[in-house]
mmCIF file of C-alpha atoms in Angstrom:
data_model
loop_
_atom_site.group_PDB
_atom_site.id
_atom_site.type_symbol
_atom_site.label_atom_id
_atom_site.label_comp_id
_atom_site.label_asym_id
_atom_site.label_seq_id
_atom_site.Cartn_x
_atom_site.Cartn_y
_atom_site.Cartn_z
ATOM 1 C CA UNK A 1 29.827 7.780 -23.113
ATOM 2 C CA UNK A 2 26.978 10.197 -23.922
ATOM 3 C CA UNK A 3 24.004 10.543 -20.909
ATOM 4 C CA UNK A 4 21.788 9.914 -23.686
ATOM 5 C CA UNK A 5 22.837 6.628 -23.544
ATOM 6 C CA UNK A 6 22.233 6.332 -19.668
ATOM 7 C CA UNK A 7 18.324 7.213 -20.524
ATOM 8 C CA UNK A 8 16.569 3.755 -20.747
ATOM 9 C CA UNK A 9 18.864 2.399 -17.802
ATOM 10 C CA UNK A 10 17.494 5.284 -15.618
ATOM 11 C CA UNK A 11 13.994 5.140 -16.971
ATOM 12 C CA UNK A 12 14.173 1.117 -16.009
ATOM 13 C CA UNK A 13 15.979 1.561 -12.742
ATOM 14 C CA UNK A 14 13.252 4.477 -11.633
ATOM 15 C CA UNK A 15 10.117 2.219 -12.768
ATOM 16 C CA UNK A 16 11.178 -0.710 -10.846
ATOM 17 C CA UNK A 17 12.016 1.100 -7.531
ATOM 18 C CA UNK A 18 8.022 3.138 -7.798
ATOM 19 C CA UNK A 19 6.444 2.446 -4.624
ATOM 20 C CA UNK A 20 2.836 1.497 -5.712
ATOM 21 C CA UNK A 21 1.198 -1.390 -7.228
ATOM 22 C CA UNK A 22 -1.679 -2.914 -8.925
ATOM 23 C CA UNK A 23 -0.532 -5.301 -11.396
ATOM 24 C CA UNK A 24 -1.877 -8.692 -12.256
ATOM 25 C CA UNK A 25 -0.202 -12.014 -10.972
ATOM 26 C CA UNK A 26 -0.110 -16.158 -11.036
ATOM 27 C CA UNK A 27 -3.297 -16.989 -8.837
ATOM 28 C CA UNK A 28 -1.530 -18.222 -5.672
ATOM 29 C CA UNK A 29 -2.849 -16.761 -2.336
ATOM 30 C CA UNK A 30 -2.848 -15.914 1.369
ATOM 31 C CA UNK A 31 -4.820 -18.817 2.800
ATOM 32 C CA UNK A 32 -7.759 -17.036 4.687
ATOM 33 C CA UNK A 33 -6.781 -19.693 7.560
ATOM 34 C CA UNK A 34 -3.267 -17.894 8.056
ATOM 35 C CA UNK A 35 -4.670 -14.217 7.990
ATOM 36 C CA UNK A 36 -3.672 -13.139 11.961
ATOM 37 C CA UNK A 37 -6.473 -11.481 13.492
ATOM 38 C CA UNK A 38 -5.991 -7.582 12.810
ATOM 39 C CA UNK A 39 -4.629 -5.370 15.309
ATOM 40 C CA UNK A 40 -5.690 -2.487 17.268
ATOM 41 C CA UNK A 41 -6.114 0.548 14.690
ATOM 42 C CA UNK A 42 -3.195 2.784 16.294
ATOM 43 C CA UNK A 43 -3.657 6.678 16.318
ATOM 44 C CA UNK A 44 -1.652 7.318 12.962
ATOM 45 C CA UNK A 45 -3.434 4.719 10.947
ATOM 46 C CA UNK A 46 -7.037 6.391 12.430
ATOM 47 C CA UNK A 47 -4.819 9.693 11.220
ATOM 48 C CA UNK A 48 -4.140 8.495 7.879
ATOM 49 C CA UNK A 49 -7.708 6.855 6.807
ATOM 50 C CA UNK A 50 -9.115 10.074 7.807
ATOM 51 C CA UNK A 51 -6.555 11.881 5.424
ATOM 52 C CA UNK A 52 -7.434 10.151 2.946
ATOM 53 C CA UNK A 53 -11.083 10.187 3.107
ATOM 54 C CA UNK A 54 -10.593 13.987 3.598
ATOM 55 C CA UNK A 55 -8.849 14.204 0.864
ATOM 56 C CA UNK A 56 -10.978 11.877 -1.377
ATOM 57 C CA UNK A 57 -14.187 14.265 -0.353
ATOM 58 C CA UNK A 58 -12.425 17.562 -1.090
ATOM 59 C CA UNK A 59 -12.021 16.001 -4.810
ATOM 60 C CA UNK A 60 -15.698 15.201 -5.190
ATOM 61 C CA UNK A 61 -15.245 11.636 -4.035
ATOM 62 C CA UNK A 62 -17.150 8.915 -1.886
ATOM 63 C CA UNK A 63 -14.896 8.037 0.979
ATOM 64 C CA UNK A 64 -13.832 4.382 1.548
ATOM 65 C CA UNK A 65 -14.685 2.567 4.092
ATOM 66 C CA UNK A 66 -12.650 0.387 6.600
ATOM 67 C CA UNK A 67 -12.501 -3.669 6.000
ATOM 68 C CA UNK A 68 -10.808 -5.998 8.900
ATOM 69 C CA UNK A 69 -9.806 -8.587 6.238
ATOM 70 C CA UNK A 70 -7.928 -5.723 4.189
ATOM 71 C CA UNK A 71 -6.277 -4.585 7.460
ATOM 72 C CA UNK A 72 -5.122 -8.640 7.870
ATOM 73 C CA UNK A 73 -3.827 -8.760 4.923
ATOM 74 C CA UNK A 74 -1.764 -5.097 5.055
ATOM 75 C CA UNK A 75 -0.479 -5.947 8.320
ATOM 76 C CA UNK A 76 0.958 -9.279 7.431
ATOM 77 C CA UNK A 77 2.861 -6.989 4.711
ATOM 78 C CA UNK A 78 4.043 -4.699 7.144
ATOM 79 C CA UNK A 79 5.262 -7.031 9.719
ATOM 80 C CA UNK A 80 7.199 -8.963 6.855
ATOM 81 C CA UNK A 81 8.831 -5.499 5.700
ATOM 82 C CA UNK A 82 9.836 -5.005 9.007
ATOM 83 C CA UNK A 83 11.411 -8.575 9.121
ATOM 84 C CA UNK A 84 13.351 -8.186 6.209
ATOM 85 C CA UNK A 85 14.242 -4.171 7.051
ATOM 86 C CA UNK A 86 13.349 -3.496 3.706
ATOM 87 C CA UNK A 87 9.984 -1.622 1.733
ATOM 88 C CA UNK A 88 8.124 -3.321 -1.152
ATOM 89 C CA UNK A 89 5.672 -4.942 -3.047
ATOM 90 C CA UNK A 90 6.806 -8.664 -2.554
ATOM 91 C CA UNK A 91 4.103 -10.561 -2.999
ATOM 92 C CA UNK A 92 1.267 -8.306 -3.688
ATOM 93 C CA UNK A 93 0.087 -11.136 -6.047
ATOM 94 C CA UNK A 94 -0.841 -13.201 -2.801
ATOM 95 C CA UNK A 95 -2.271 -9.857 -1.010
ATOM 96 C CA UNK A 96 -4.352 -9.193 -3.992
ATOM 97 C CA UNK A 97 -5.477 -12.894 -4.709
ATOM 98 C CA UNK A 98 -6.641 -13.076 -0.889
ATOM 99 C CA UNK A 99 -8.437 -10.112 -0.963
ATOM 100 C CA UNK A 100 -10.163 -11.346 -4.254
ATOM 101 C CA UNK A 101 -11.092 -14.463 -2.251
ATOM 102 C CA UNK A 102 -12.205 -13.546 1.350
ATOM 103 C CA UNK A 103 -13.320 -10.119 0.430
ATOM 104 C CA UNK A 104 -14.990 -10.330 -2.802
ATOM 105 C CA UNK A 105 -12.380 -7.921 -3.998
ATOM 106 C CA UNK A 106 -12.600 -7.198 -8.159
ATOM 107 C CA UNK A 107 -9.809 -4.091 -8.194
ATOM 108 C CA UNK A 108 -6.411 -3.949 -5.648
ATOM 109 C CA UNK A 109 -3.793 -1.948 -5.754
ATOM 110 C CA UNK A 110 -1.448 -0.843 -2.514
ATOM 111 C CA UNK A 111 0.490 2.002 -1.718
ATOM 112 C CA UNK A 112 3.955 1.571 0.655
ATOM 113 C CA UNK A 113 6.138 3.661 2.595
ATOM 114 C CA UNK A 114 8.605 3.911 5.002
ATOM 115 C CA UNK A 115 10.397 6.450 7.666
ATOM 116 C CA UNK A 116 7.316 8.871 7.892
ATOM 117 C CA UNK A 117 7.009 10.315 11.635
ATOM 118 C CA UNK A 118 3.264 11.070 11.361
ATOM 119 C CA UNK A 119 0.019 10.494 9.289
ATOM 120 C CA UNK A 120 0.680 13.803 7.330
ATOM 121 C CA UNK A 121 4.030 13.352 6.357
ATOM 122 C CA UNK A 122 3.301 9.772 5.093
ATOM 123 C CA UNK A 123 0.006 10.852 3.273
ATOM 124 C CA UNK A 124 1.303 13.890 1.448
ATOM 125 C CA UNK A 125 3.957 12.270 0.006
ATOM 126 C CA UNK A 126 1.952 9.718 -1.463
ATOM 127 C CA UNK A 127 -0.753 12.508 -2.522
ATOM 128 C CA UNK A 128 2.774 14.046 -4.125
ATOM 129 C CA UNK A 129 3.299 11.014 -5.955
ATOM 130 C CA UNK A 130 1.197 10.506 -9.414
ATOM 131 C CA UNK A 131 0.726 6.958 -8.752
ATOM 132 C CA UNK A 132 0.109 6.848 -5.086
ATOM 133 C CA UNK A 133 -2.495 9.649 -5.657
ATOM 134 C CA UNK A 134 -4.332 7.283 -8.104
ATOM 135 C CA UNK A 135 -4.232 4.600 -5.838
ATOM 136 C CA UNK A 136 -5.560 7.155 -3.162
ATOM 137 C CA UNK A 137 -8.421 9.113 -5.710
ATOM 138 C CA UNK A 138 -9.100 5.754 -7.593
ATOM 139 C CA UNK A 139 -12.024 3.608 -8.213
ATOM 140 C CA UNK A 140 -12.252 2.062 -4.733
ATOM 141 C CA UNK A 141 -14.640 1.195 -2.108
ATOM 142 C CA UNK A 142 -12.955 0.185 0.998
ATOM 143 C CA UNK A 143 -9.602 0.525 2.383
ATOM 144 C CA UNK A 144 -7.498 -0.063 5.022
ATOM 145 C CA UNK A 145 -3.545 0.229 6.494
ATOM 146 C CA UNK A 146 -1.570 -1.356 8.722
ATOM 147 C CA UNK A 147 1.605 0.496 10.301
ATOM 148 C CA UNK A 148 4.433 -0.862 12.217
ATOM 149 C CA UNK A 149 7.883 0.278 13.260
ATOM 150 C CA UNK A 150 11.021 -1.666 13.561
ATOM 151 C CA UNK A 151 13.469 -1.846 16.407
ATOM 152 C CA UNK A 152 15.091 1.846 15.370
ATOM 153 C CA UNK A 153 11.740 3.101 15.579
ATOM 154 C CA UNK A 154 10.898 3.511 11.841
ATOM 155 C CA UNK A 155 7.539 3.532 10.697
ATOM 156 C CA UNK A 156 6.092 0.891 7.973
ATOM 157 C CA UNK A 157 2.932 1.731 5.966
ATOM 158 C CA UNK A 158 1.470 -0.957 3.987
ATOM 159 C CA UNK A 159 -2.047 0.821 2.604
ATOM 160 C CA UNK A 160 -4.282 -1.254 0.635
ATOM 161 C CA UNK A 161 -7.441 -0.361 -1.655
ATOM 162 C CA UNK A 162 -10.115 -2.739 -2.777
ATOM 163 C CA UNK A 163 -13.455 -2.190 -5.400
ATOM 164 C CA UNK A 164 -16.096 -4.743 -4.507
#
């Protein structure tokens, strides 16, 4: 068979497996009643919101600022990547309808990663990746992460943007 012919299965198989995400789903939601109360910011999420703003002010941008209900909602991502040892955007439609309703969010999008040892690592790889940097340089006004590791030790990063 000619690789030509490999071209739209690899073109598929690359967009589904992209690691960022702001697309529109059904209206179900995180009840605001189940949201845990957030956690302790720990060093390397402090590290990677001030990346980010950093990095947002060196392109001419206003930095975002911090929102508990957006950290909530990231770190009940994390902890469920962690559950299921695997990275993703399952169920962003619930994180995004959530934020819509107890935050009076009108934009989200999220960025994910995994296995990053520190805040640099994690934030110039999305900053390396077209559309984790939009996510990072878009339209937003507050933001917030949550980061977790699993029993090996491997980091989680669930980082999620919101416009109000």
């Amino acid at each position: 068979m000619k690789p030509i012919k490999f071209l739209p299965f690899m073109a598929l198989l690359a967009l589904l497996t992209f690691s960022c995400s702001s697309e529109d789903f059904p209206d179900e939601t995180i009840d605001s009643m189940s949201l845990p109360v957030p956690p302790v910011a720990k060093t390397i999420e402090i590290e990677i919101l001030e990346l980010i703003n950093a990095h947002r002010i060196t392109e001419g941008l206003n930095p975002l600022a911090n929102h508990s209900i957006i950290k909530s909602v990231a770190f009940t991502h994390t902890d469920y990547m962690v559950e299921v040892n695997n990275v993703s955007h399952d169920n962003f439609f619930q994180r995004r309808n959530s934020l819509i309703d107890n935050a009076s969010a009108t934009k989200v999008s999220e960025n994910v990663a995994y296995a990053f040892s520190s805040a640099e690592s994690v934030v110039n790889a999305w900053l390396n990746s077209e559309g984790h940097r939009e996510n990072i340089e878009g339209d937003f006004t507050d933001f917030d992460i949550s980061a977790e590791q699993n029993a090996e030790g491997k980091w989680y990063f669930t980082n999620i943007f919101i416009k109000r």
